[in-house]
Structures are given as structure tokens and as C-alpha cells.
Tab-separated table of C-alpha atoms and ligand atoms in Angstrom:
chain	number	residue	atom	x	y	z
A	1	MET	CA	-22.670	2.909	-21.826
A	2	SER	CA	-19.311	2.827	-20.193
A	3	LEU	CA	-17.536	0.153	-18.257
A	4	ILE	CA	-16.505	0.987	-14.706
A	5	VAL	CA	-14.521	-1.267	-12.369
A	6	GLN	CA	-15.379	-0.633	-8.720
A	7	LYS	CA	-13.579	-2.039	-5.710
A	8	TYR	CA	-15.100	-2.143	-2.229
A	9	GLY	CA	-12.683	-2.720	0.653
A	10	GLY	CA	-13.118	-4.762	3.825
A	11	THR	CA	-14.748	-2.095	6.005
A	12	SER	CA	-17.150	-1.196	3.188
A	13	VAL	CA	-18.493	-4.771	3.099
A	14	GLY	CA	-18.013	-5.529	6.809
A	15	SER	CA	-21.622	-6.590	7.541
A	16	ILE	CA	-24.769	-7.726	5.730
A	17	GLU	CA	-26.178	-4.184	6.084
A	18	LEU	CA	-23.103	-2.756	4.385
A	19	ILE	CA	-23.207	-5.359	1.612
A	20	GLU	CA	-26.855	-4.379	1.041
A	21	ALA	CA	-25.768	-0.720	0.887
A	22	VAL	CA	-23.059	-1.549	-1.662
A	23	ALA	CA	-25.664	-3.439	-3.734
A	24	GLU	CA	-27.867	-0.298	-3.669
A	25	LYS	CA	-24.966	1.806	-4.865
A	26	ILE	CA	-24.193	-0.594	-7.718
A	27	ALA	CA	-27.900	-0.676	-8.616
A	28	GLY	CA	-27.751	3.119	-9.007
A	29	PHE	CA	-24.852	2.845	-11.472
A	30	ARG	CA	-26.688	0.116	-13.418
A	31	ASP	CA	-29.757	2.344	-13.620
A	32	GLN	CA	-27.571	5.043	-15.137
A	33	GLY	CA	-26.649	2.549	-17.858
A	34	HIS	CA	-23.092	1.645	-16.861
A	35	ASP	CA	-21.571	-1.801	-17.187
A	36	ILE	CA	-20.123	-2.689	-13.810
A	37	VAL	CA	-17.395	-5.081	-12.742
A	38	VAL	CA	-17.041	-5.175	-8.976
A	39	VAL	CA	-14.042	-6.370	-6.975
A	40	VAL	CA	-14.563	-7.018	-3.278
A	41	SER	CA	-12.384	-7.719	-0.269
A	42	ALA	CA	-13.091	-10.075	2.602
A	43	MET	CA	-15.656	-8.813	5.138
A	44	GLY	CA	-14.194	-6.520	7.815
A	45	SER	CA	-11.154	-8.028	9.500
A	46	GLU	CA	-11.796	-11.541	8.196
A	47	THR	CA	-8.327	-11.804	6.642
A	48	ASN	CA	-6.737	-10.972	10.017
A	49	ARG	CA	-8.903	-13.634	11.664
A	50	LEU	CA	-7.734	-16.218	9.127
A	51	VAL	CA	-4.075	-15.222	9.605
A	52	ALA	CA	-4.478	-15.669	13.375
A	53	LEU	CA	-6.052	-19.117	12.898
A	54	ALA	CA	-3.131	-20.213	10.740
A	55	GLN	CA	-0.637	-18.959	13.298
A	56	GLU	CA	-2.334	-20.999	15.999
A	57	VAL	CA	-1.381	-24.072	13.987
A	58	MET	CA	2.043	-22.979	12.745
A	59	GLU	CA	4.124	-19.915	13.547
A	60	GLN	CA	5.328	-19.644	9.936
A	61	PRO	CA	2.437	-21.198	7.973
A	62	VAL	CA	3.171	-23.043	4.712
A	63	PRO	CA	2.672	-20.325	2.044
A	64	ARG	CA	0.677	-22.488	-0.359
A	65	GLU	CA	-1.833	-23.456	2.318
A	66	MET	CA	-1.933	-19.898	3.612
A	67	ASP	CA	-3.207	-18.813	0.202
A	68	VAL	CA	-5.864	-21.541	0.145
A	69	LEU	CA	-7.009	-20.290	3.542
A	70	LEU	CA	-6.864	-16.519	2.938
A	71	SER	CA	-8.658	-16.667	-0.411
A	72	THR	CA	-11.803	-17.971	1.325
A	73	GLY	CA	-12.534	-14.546	2.825
A	74	GLU	CA	-13.208	-12.877	-0.514
A	75	GLN	CA	-15.236	-15.842	-1.746
A	76	VAL	CA	-17.823	-15.242	0.982
A	77	THR	CA	-18.260	-11.595	-0.015
A	78	ILE	CA	-18.697	-12.199	-3.763
A	79	ALA	CA	-21.527	-14.657	-3.168
A	80	LEU	CA	-23.343	-12.458	-0.636
A	81	LEU	CA	-23.066	-9.370	-2.849
A	82	CYS	CA	-24.439	-11.259	-5.869
A	83	MET	CA	-27.371	-12.443	-3.751
A	84	ALA	CA	-28.050	-8.852	-2.663
A	85	LEU	CA	-28.001	-7.724	-6.313
A	86	GLU	CA	-30.223	-10.585	-7.507
A	87	LYS	CA	-32.694	-9.746	-4.734
A	88	ARG	CA	-32.948	-6.267	-6.268
A	89	GLY	CA	-33.684	-7.685	-9.710
A	90	PHE	CA	-30.176	-7.277	-11.194
A	91	GLY	CA	-28.427	-10.193	-12.868
A	92	ALA	CA	-25.132	-10.820	-11.063
A	93	ARG	CA	-22.430	-13.483	-11.324
A	94	SER	CA	-19.604	-14.082	-8.890
A	95	PHE	CA	-16.172	-15.400	-9.855
A	96	THR	CA	-13.106	-16.360	-7.871
A	97	GLY	CA	-9.744	-15.235	-9.231
A	98	GLY	CA	-9.141	-18.732	-10.605
A	99	GLN	CA	-12.518	-18.837	-12.335
A	100	VAL	CA	-11.842	-15.600	-14.204
A	101	ARG	CA	-8.367	-16.821	-14.760
A	102	ILE	CA	-6.313	-14.156	-13.173
A	103	LEU	CA	-3.008	-15.811	-13.866
A	104	THR	CA	-0.166	-15.029	-11.453
A	105	ASP	CA	3.339	-16.232	-10.805
A	106	ALA	CA	3.778	-18.898	-8.129
A	107	THR	CA	5.089	-16.662	-5.314
A	108	HIS	CA	2.548	-17.605	-2.678
A	109	THR	CA	1.297	-14.802	-0.384
A	110	LYS	CA	2.821	-12.091	-2.602
A	111	ALA	CA	2.107	-13.248	-6.146
A	112	ARG	CA	2.242	-10.917	-9.125
A	113	ILE	CA	-0.412	-10.851	-11.832
A	114	ARG	CA	0.859	-11.985	-15.231
A	115	GLU	CA	-2.240	-12.099	-17.364
A	116	ILE	CA	-6.000	-11.818	-17.159
A	117	ASP	CA	-8.418	-13.684	-19.399
A	118	SER	CA	-11.259	-11.214	-19.905
A	119	SER	CA	-13.473	-13.458	-22.061
A	120	ARG	CA	-15.638	-14.845	-19.266
A	121	ILE	CA	-16.284	-11.401	-17.812
A	122	LEU	CA	-17.082	-9.888	-21.207
A	123	ALA	CA	-19.554	-12.697	-21.930
A	124	GLN	CA	-21.375	-11.942	-18.679
A	125	LEU	CA	-21.439	-8.201	-19.362
A	126	GLU	CA	-22.852	-9.007	-22.775
A	127	GLN	CA	-25.761	-10.692	-20.969
A	128	ASN	CA	-26.336	-7.579	-18.890
A	129	ASN	CA	-25.010	-9.089	-15.683
A	130	VAL	CA	-22.989	-7.345	-13.014
A	131	VAL	CA	-19.736	-9.276	-12.601
A	132	VAL	CA	-18.416	-9.628	-9.053
A	133	VAL	CA	-14.817	-10.813	-8.745
A	134	ALA	CA	-12.989	-11.902	-5.587
A	135	GLY	CA	-10.113	-9.513	-4.983
A	136	PHE	CA	-6.612	-10.359	-3.755
A	137	GLN	CA	-6.418	-13.758	-5.477
A	138	GLY	CA	-5.426	-15.561	-8.634
A	139	VAL	CA	-4.058	-18.901	-9.793
A	140	ASP	CA	-0.621	-19.938	-10.950
A	141	GLU	CA	0.068	-21.953	-14.107
A	142	ASP	CA	-0.493	-25.219	-12.247
A	143	GLY	CA	-3.880	-24.100	-10.901
A	144	ASN	CA	-2.684	-23.415	-7.343
A	145	ILE	CA	-4.531	-20.592	-5.583
A	146	THR	CA	-2.314	-17.555	-4.981
A	147	THR	CA	-2.820	-14.248	-3.145
A	148	LEU	CA	-1.383	-10.847	-3.985
A	149	GLY	CA	-0.175	-9.567	-0.606
A	150	ARG	CA	-2.154	-7.620	2.005
A	151	GLY	CA	-4.305	-4.928	0.486
A	152	GLY	CA	-4.122	-6.788	-2.834
A	153	SER	CA	-7.755	-6.276	-3.862
A	154	ASP	CA	-6.771	-2.785	-5.023
A	155	THR	CA	-4.359	-4.424	-7.456
A	156	SER	CA	-6.977	-6.934	-8.642
A	157	ALA	CA	-9.289	-4.028	-9.454
A	158	VAL	CA	-6.710	-1.964	-11.344
A	159	ALA	CA	-5.466	-5.011	-13.261
A	160	LEU	CA	-9.030	-5.888	-14.276
A	161	ALA	CA	-9.669	-2.291	-15.307
A	162	ALA	CA	-6.541	-2.427	-17.470
A	163	ALA	CA	-7.476	-5.776	-19.034
A	164	LEU	CA	-11.046	-4.633	-19.740
A	165	GLU	CA	-9.975	-1.131	-20.809
A	166	ALA	CA	-12.462	0.318	-18.339
A	167	GLU	CA	-13.260	4.008	-18.374
A	168	GLU	CA	-12.286	4.361	-14.722
A	169	CYS	CA	-11.219	2.238	-11.772
A	170	GLN	CA	-12.956	3.409	-8.598
A	171	ILE	CA	-11.576	2.348	-5.235
A	172	TYR	CA	-14.327	2.730	-2.615
A	173	THR	CA	-13.079	2.793	0.960
A	174	ASP	CA	-13.822	4.088	4.455
A	175	VAL	CA	-12.390	7.594	3.913
A	176	ASN	CA	-13.370	10.218	1.321
A	177	GLY	CA	-10.223	9.856	-0.756
A	178	VAL	CA	-6.502	10.426	-0.374
A	179	TYR	CA	-5.665	13.005	2.303
A	180	THR	CA	-2.518	14.980	3.076
A	181	THR	CA	-1.912	12.324	5.718
A	182	ASP	CA	-3.800	9.490	7.399
A	183	PRO	CA	-6.975	11.237	8.650
A	184	ARG	CA	-6.962	8.813	11.591
A	185	ILE	CA	-3.748	10.438	12.809
A	186	VAL	CA	-4.412	14.081	11.927
A	187	GLU	CA	-7.996	15.209	12.279
A	188	GLY	CA	-7.399	18.302	10.163
A	189	ALA	CA	-5.882	16.382	7.226
A	190	CYS	CA	-6.946	17.858	3.912
A	191	LEU	CA	-8.655	15.851	1.159
A	192	LEU	CA	-6.687	16.014	-2.092
A	193	LYS	CA	-8.694	16.536	-5.277
A	194	ASN	CA	-5.769	15.357	-7.392
A	195	ILE	CA	-2.479	13.719	-6.741
A	196	THR	CA	0.157	12.885	-9.315
A	197	PHE	CA	0.761	9.242	-10.009
A	198	GLU	CA	4.389	9.654	-8.952
A	199	GLU	CA	3.457	11.140	-5.571
A	200	MET	CA	0.835	8.462	-4.948
A	201	LEU	CA	3.424	5.818	-5.715
A	202	GLU	CA	5.744	7.281	-3.056
A	203	LEU	CA	2.988	7.693	-0.468
A	204	ALA	CA	1.841	4.097	-1.012
A	205	SER	CA	5.360	2.723	-0.810
A	206	LEU	CA	6.085	4.751	2.337
A	207	GLY	CA	3.155	3.410	4.314
A	208	ALA	CA	-0.099	5.145	3.262
A	209	LYS	CA	-2.169	2.000	3.006
A	210	VAL	CA	-5.088	3.684	1.248
A	211	LEU	CA	-3.839	2.084	-2.006
A	212	GLN	CA	-1.609	-0.958	-2.391
A	213	ILE	CA	1.594	0.085	-4.163
A	214	ARG	CA	1.206	-2.548	-6.888
A	215	ALA	CA	-2.173	-1.064	-7.764
A	216	VAL	CA	-0.571	2.338	-8.305
A	217	GLU	CA	2.230	0.784	-10.369
A	218	PHE	CA	-0.307	-1.007	-12.555
A	219	ALA	CA	-2.381	2.140	-13.021
A	220	GLY	CA	0.702	4.045	-14.165
A	221	LYS	CA	1.934	1.331	-16.474
A	222	TYR	CA	-1.383	0.736	-18.202
A	223	LYS	CA	-2.674	4.316	-17.899
A	224	VAL	CA	-5.766	3.351	-15.939
A	225	PRO	CA	-7.685	6.380	-14.626
A	226	LEU	CA	-7.822	5.697	-10.898
A	227	ARG	CA	-10.018	7.338	-8.274
A	228	VAL	CA	-10.276	6.790	-4.513
A	229	LEU	CA	-13.613	7.632	-2.933
A	230	SER	CA	-15.913	6.922	-0.022
A	231	ALA	CA	-18.220	3.917	0.022
A	232	PHE	CA	-20.447	5.769	2.512
A	233	GLU	CA	-20.544	9.429	1.513
A	234	GLU	CA	-21.112	11.307	-1.728
A	235	GLY	CA	-18.176	13.130	-3.320
A	236	ASP	CA	-15.669	13.020	-6.150
A	237	GLY	CA	-12.827	11.652	-4.006
A	238	THR	CA	-9.258	11.861	-5.307
A	239	LEU	CA	-8.162	11.387	-8.886
A	240	ILE	CA	-4.696	9.927	-9.366
A	241	SER	CA	-3.660	11.992	-12.357
A	242	LEU	CA	-1.331	10.552	-14.905
A	243	GLU	CA	-0.289	13.899	-16.250
A	244	GLU	CA	2.306	15.939	-14.461
A	245	GLU	CA	0.490	19.184	-13.790
A	246	THR	CA	2.586	20.589	-11.022
A	247	VAL	CA	5.389	22.951	-11.911
A	248	MET	CA	8.597	21.413	-10.619
A	249	GLU	CA	10.044	24.791	-9.605
A	250	ASN	CA	7.348	25.198	-6.982
A	251	PRO	CA	8.023	23.023	-4.000
A	252	SER	CA	4.743	21.408	-3.180
A	253	ILE	CA	3.958	18.772	-0.625
A	254	ALA	CA	1.347	16.173	-1.433
A	255	GLY	CA	1.397	14.533	1.952
A	256	ILE	CA	2.992	12.706	4.849
A	257	ALA	CA	3.191	8.926	5.133
A	258	SER	CA	4.219	6.853	8.110
A	259	GLU	CA	5.184	3.260	8.608
A	260	ARG	CA	5.376	1.381	11.857
A	261	ASP	CA	6.292	-2.121	10.897
A	262	GLU	CA	10.011	-1.658	10.369
A	263	ALA	CA	13.080	-2.499	12.443
A	264	LYS	CA	16.605	-1.118	12.383
A	265	LEU	CA	19.773	-3.202	12.345
A	266	THR	CA	23.299	-1.920	12.850
A	267	VAL	CA	26.480	-3.850	12.247
A	268	ALA	CA	28.938	-1.879	14.357
A	269	GLY	CA	32.700	-1.755	14.001
A	270	VAL	CA	33.128	-3.340	10.576
A	271	PRO	CA	36.586	-2.903	9.054
A	272	ASP	CA	36.687	-0.009	6.572
A	273	LEU	CA	37.626	-1.980	3.436
A	274	PRO	CA	36.330	-2.176	-0.146
A	275	GLY	CA	33.414	-4.602	-0.522
A	276	ILE	CA	32.230	-4.375	3.082
A	277	ALA	CA	28.768	-2.960	2.334
A	278	TYR	CA	28.261	-5.796	-0.134
A	279	LYS	CA	29.409	-8.411	2.389
A	280	VAL	CA	26.916	-7.085	4.938
A	281	ILE	CA	23.878	-6.482	2.715
A	282	GLY	CA	24.471	-9.305	0.165
A	283	PRO	CA	23.635	-12.265	2.448
A	284	VAL	CA	20.464	-10.490	3.649
A	285	SER	CA	19.055	-9.806	0.198
A	286	ASN	CA	20.104	-13.278	-0.972
A	287	GLU	CA	17.527	-14.580	1.518
A	288	GLY	CA	14.819	-12.552	-0.238
A	289	ILE	CA	14.667	-9.993	2.592
A	290	GLU	CA	13.890	-6.499	1.363
A	291	VAL	CA	16.327	-3.921	2.702
A	292	ASP	CA	15.011	-0.388	2.996
A	293	VAL	CA	16.865	2.691	4.258
A	294	ILE	CA	20.640	2.055	4.271
A	295	VAL	CA	23.321	4.287	5.788
A	296	GLN	CA	27.015	3.810	6.303
A	297	ASN	CA	28.895	6.158	8.573
A	298	ALA	CA	32.196	7.740	7.644
A	299	ALA	CA	35.028	5.601	8.999
A	300	VAL	CA	36.653	6.375	12.356
A	301	ASP	CA	39.713	4.398	13.560
A	302	GLY	CA	39.605	2.126	10.503
A	303	THR	CA	36.069	0.867	11.180
A	304	ASN	CA	32.551	2.025	10.446
A	305	ASP	CA	28.920	1.140	11.114
A	306	VAL	CA	26.422	-0.094	8.532
A	307	THR	CA	22.768	0.526	9.455
A	308	PHE	CA	19.619	-0.384	7.565
A	309	THR	CA	15.954	-1.148	8.066
A	310	VAL	CA	13.872	-4.216	7.162
A	311	LYS	CA	10.251	-5.230	7.771
A	312	ARG	CA	9.819	-5.924	11.471
A	313	ASP	CA	8.576	-9.477	10.936
A	314	GLU	CA	11.805	-10.294	9.092
A	315	SER	CA	14.099	-8.603	11.615
A	316	GLU	CA	14.936	-11.638	13.775
A	317	LYS	CA	15.815	-13.673	10.695
A	318	THR	CA	17.984	-10.762	9.487
A	319	LYS	CA	19.707	-10.514	12.874
A	320	ALA	CA	20.626	-14.221	12.726
A	321	ILE	CA	22.166	-13.727	9.270
A	322	LEU	CA	24.072	-10.633	10.413
A	323	ASP	CA	25.413	-12.355	13.533
A	324	LYS	CA	27.191	-14.816	11.247
A	325	VAL	CA	28.395	-12.048	8.915
A	326	ALA	CA	29.702	-10.039	11.882
A	327	GLN	CA	31.644	-13.016	13.142
A	328	SER	CA	33.339	-13.624	9.812
A	329	LEU	CA	34.159	-9.924	9.386
A	330	GLU	CA	35.267	-9.583	12.994
A	331	ALA	CA	32.811	-6.737	13.452
A	332	ARG	CA	32.145	-5.514	16.985
A	333	GLU	CA	28.420	-6.253	17.350
A	334	VAL	CA	24.986	-6.408	15.730
A	335	ILE	CA	22.246	-4.265	17.265
A	336	LEU	CA	18.542	-4.810	16.529
A	337	ASP	CA	16.048	-2.059	17.372
A	338	LYS	CA	12.404	-2.949	16.743
A	339	LYS	CA	10.946	0.199	18.260
A	340	ILE	CA	11.401	2.522	15.318
A	341	CYS	CA	9.176	3.954	12.639
A	342	LYS	CA	9.588	5.888	9.433
A	343	VAL	CA	7.914	9.199	8.654
A	344	SER	CA	8.134	10.659	5.144
A	345	LEU	CA	7.295	13.918	3.462
A	346	VAL	CA	6.316	13.473	-0.199
A	347	GLY	CA	5.992	16.055	-2.948
A	348	VAL	CA	7.333	17.074	-6.292
A	349	GLY	CA	10.030	19.655	-6.598
A	350	MET	CA	11.470	19.019	-3.159
A	351	ARG	CA	15.053	18.150	-3.788
A	352	SER	CA	16.079	21.560	-4.991
A	353	HIS	CA	14.573	23.236	-1.934
A	354	ALA	CA	16.811	22.958	1.097
A	355	GLY	CA	14.237	25.009	2.999
A	356	ILE	CA	11.881	22.028	3.109
A	357	ALA	CA	14.386	19.723	4.773
A	358	SER	CA	15.368	22.327	7.350
A	359	ARG	CA	11.728	23.096	8.159
A	360	MET	CA	11.147	19.387	8.629
A	361	PHE	CA	14.135	19.008	10.962
A	362	LYS	CA	13.147	22.103	12.923
A	363	ALA	CA	9.676	20.657	13.505
A	364	MET	CA	11.306	17.535	14.963
A	365	ALA	CA	13.726	19.584	17.059
A	366	ASP	CA	10.861	21.660	18.473
A	367	GLU	CA	9.169	18.462	19.642
A	368	ASN	CA	12.441	17.076	20.974
A	369	ILE	CA	12.257	14.092	18.624
A	370	ASN	CA	15.621	12.561	17.849
A	371	ILE	CA	16.169	11.736	14.163
A	372	GLN	CA	18.118	8.480	13.791
A	373	ILE	CA	18.375	8.237	9.999
A	374	ILE	CA	17.606	10.646	7.155
A	375	THR	CA	17.210	9.683	3.495
A	376	THR	CA	16.112	11.794	0.574
A	377	SER	CA	15.160	11.306	-3.045
A	378	GLU	CA	13.844	13.548	-5.781
A	379	ILE	CA	10.365	13.735	-4.286
A	380	LYS	CA	10.625	12.590	-0.670
A	381	ILE	CA	12.445	13.031	2.618
A	382	SER	CA	12.196	10.152	5.093
A	383	ILE	CA	13.312	10.061	8.695
A	384	VAL	CA	13.613	7.119	11.062
A	385	ILE	CA	12.606	7.944	14.644
A	386	GLU	CA	11.489	6.178	17.816
A	387	GLU	CA	8.152	4.453	17.251
A	388	ARG	CA	6.422	6.147	20.167
A	389	TYR	CA	6.776	9.527	18.463
A	390	LEU	CA	5.043	8.506	15.228
A	391	GLU	CA	1.757	10.365	15.743
A	392	LEU	CA	3.472	13.379	17.306
A	393	ALA	CA	5.898	13.646	14.394
A	394	VAL	CA	3.167	13.355	11.756
A	395	ARG	CA	1.054	16.015	13.490
A	396	ALA	CA	4.026	18.328	13.971
A	397	LEU	CA	4.989	18.078	10.299
A	398	HIS	CA	1.434	18.516	9.128
A	399	SER	CA	1.208	21.784	11.005
A	400	ALA	CA	4.775	22.930	10.227
A	401	PHE	CA	3.852	22.900	6.535
A	402	ASN	CA	0.305	24.070	7.213
A	403	LEU	CA	-1.072	21.198	5.136
A	404	GLY	CA	-4.567	21.439	6.603
A	405	ASP	CA	-4.956	24.615	4.549
A	406	PRO	CA	-5.190	24.074	0.774
A	407	GLN	CA	-3.963	27.670	0.362
A	408	SER	CA	-0.738	26.961	2.274
A	409	GLU	CA	2.359	27.997	0.351
A	410	PHE	CA	3.451	24.341	0.430
A	411	SER	CA	0.137	22.805	-0.617
A	412	SER	CA	0.004	20.843	-3.866
A	413	GLN	CA	-3.665	21.843	-4.127
A	414	ARG	CA	-3.098	25.561	-4.626
B	501	LIG	P1	-9.897	-0.861	2.494
B	501	LIG	O1	-10.345	-1.866	3.496
B	501	LIG	O2	-11.037	-0.119	1.882
B	501	LIG	O3	-8.951	-1.426	1.462
B	501	LIG	P2	-7.662	0.306	3.917
B	501	LIG	O4	-7.790	0.207	5.395
B	501	LIG	O5	-6.754	-0.638	3.222
B	501	LIG	O6	-9.131	0.267	3.305
B	501	LIG	O7	-7.205	1.782	3.497
B	501	LIG	C1	-7.941	2.913	3.962
B	501	LIG	C2	-7.245	3.500	5.169
B	501	LIG	O8	-5.995	4.061	4.772
B	501	LIG	C3	-7.967	4.667	5.805
B	501	LIG	O9	-8.932	4.230	6.729
B	501	LIG	C4	-6.835	5.464	6.456
B	501	LIG	O10	-6.749	5.229	7.838
B	501	LIG	C5	-5.571	4.925	5.795
B	501	LIG	N1	-4.713	5.977	5.233
B	501	LIG	C6	-3.376	6.096	5.428
B	501	LIG	N2	-2.883	7.166	4.822
B	501	LIG	C7	-3.929	7.769	4.185
B	501	LIG	C8	-4.058	8.936	3.376
B	501	LIG	N3	-3.000	9.710	3.077
B	501	LIG	N4	-5.282	9.259	2.899
B	501	LIG	C9	-6.344	8.493	3.166
B	501	LIG	N5	-6.296	7.380	3.947
B	501	LIG	C10	-5.111	7.016	4.452
B	502	LIG	N1	-8.556	-9.064	2.304
B	502	LIG	C1	-7.191	-8.774	1.937
B	502	LIG	C2	-6.494	-8.046	3.082
B	502	LIG	O1	-7.102	-7.805	4.126
B	502	LIG	C3	-7.069	-8.018	0.667
B	502	LIG	C4	-7.640	-6.623	0.687
B	502	LIG	O2	-8.443	-6.293	1.554
B	502	LIG	O3	-7.298	-5.853	-0.209
B	502	LIG	O4	-5.338	-7.731	2.974
B	503	LIG	MG1	-6.859	-1.747	1.466
């Protein structure tokens, strides 16, 4: 008997029929003798519906109440799934995050898990019950309901798998695993059998929403074997491997990620003096706004431009802060551009291969796509371009590196 933690995402539990199908799947694992802890998301787009309701009342809803509201979505699914399991003759018990005692910090709407009390779950497993836990939620020390940020059920599942020392954490979703890029953008995207933990971390942080980044961080930290697979079709899916198998000398590309919800801000004509970057970025991060890609141009005529990106929904707030900064620094102007996106190529062994960057830029040149910002790290190259070219850029890159073919010289699957 082994313990498996399984997570079923929103689309996989989007209707009663689908919940019944998930119950059948779990029944199959029980029949094979496995102990099962299930984490579920809210049904379909329920969380979006709840967000919209809140925004009808308040444009910027009170975070504590937002969490009380959003956590209801998952509570519906846990009860319905337990009913479907009981109907099939399997003992099943549902628990909210607070009932398990998934203890988090008090940062409403993006709380971090601190500790999980596994005793209640273990007692239920002992009695041969399937345990069904509401994803995406916990409680803080004072008993307030918290949520873990959008896509947070992935993190609930991995954290539970770590706490329970499960044999594997299986993330069931609406695609067959992790692909070379979002299969909704590129039809010929290639399913990856394995991906290194490091590459998955980059893909998740650069916009591939198939796994929440915190879930990948947790899996790495606590060495949880993690697999992404389809809730609807048979198959082994993708294993996020903890061991570095790829030889760093061989440039290999795991995939392409894209992100739409960013905005670009430029403070133009700031005096070229020591401490300027700090004076521009400092007040923004002091407000808890996450700053992403940052570039500063070489100075011309004693001034330069500082450009960076932030999440689009924080861009107006950032602009207001920068307007004040610009005034005090006597900078020329602040320019906000919301119509941008970021496209990134991720793979180990990239940095030492200039050929990869030039192939990437050529693919953009061939499509006449203007690159606004370029940043690189050990295992990724990101470009900021006009939002309307997102799909075109992803497709062009996918074919420039021939990623649809696992035998491609660039493929990490060779
Ligand atoms: P769930 O509701 O199961 O949590 P999500 O919608 O959060 O599912 O994540 C699955 C989606 O992630 C897929 O439908 C796909 O469109 C998207 N996605 C983005 N990049 C990738 C990728 N590289 N591989 C697989 N799916 C991806
Ligand atoms: N229901 C939450 C969301 O839509 C959490 C999740 O699905 O992982 O973001
Ligand atoms: Mg998700």
C-alpha cells in the first residue's frame, strides 16, 4: 500500500458528470490498494465568478473578506466528490483547509503555508477512508481563512504530499502533461516525458500556468516526486525530475512560456547620478509591488531611462508612485505601456550558447516583431514585445527550434 496525493483542477471537476468521473478514477486507485488523499479546486470557472461578484461590490475588495468568499468554491467540490465516492461504496471524508489545519501566514489572497497538521488525515486513512481536502486555502494563527493565490490548489497538494511523505503527488489537469509550450497556442507542441525541477520552476514563473510556481518550489525543497497528467486520458504525463540528468554542455530547450498580464513603465530623462536606480525602484518595491524585468540605458547627455515591468493590475498604482518620483528627480516623463507581453525560452545549458539567442532574435526579425527588452539568465532568455504578437512569437520560436520534434537538435527529450 502506498500513499498518493492527487489533485484535480477546476476543469477536471467542472460538472457533476466530471466529478462522477473523478470518483471512478479514485475508486480504481483504491481497488489497487492505494491510500488516497485528494485535493480539489473549485468547479470550472467558479473562482472567476466569485472574483467578479466581489468586484461588483468593491473595485479593490477587502482581502480578508475576499478569502472568505473565494474559499467557498473549493468547499462545494469536496462535499460533492465525497458524496460521489460514498455512492460507490467508498468511505470518504471532506475537510476544508482550516479543518485539516493547513496553517498559513496572514497575507490574505497570497498566503504562504507554514505548517500542516497531518494527524486528522492520517486518522482517516487509518479507517480506510479517502480524504478529500479543499485546495487553495488555509487558516492563519488567529483562525482567519486565507487563500494561496490563483492556481494555489497545486501548492496545497504538494504541501500535503510533503507533510504526509506521499510516494507521489499527481496533478491531474485538462492537458496530458507539461508540453514544450502551451498546447492551446501551438497545436504541434510536444509532450515532455521529463522536465528538470529547475526548468519547471522557470517555466512556471514565466507564465506557464500548468503548475503554480509555489508548488514547484515546495516539490524541490521537500523532494516530492511530482507528476502532471490528464484527468481525462490515460498516460504517464510528465515527471518533474529532481535529478539533473541533462548534460550542461548540450544546449537543450525545455520549452517556451508566455505571459500577458504585465505592463511596462519607463522613467525617461533621469539624471545620470549614483543612487538613481534605487530612487526609482525603491518606492515601488516599498509598496509591495513586484518589479520584474529591469533595464537602464547607457547615459546620453547626462540623463538616462529606467524601464521595468510590473503586473498589469498594479501598473496604474506604480505609475502614480513614479509620477511623484519623476517630479522630485526632475525626470522628463513617465510612460506606461499596458499592451506588452513577455515570451521566454527556457532550457539548461543556454547561457554559454550564443547561437540560441541569435536564433531567437532571427525568428523575431523574420516575423517583423520588434523586441523592446531582452533579459537573460543561466537557463532562460526573455523578451518583451507588443502583446498582439504573443501567439505569433511563440509559434515562430517553437518552429525555429523545431520543438515539435523530440529528435530536434535543441530538444531536451533527445
Ligand atoms: P487546472 O484547472 O487543472 O489547475 P490550469 O488551467 O491551471 O489547470 O493549467 C492547465 C493549463 O495550462 C492548460 O490547459 C494549458 O493551456 C496551460 N499551459 C500553459 N503552458 C503549458 C505547458 N507548457 N504545458 C501544458 N500546459 C500549459
Ligand atoms: N480555484 C482557485 C483558482 O481558480 C485555485 C486553483 O484552481 O488552483 O485559482
Ligand atoms: Mg491550475
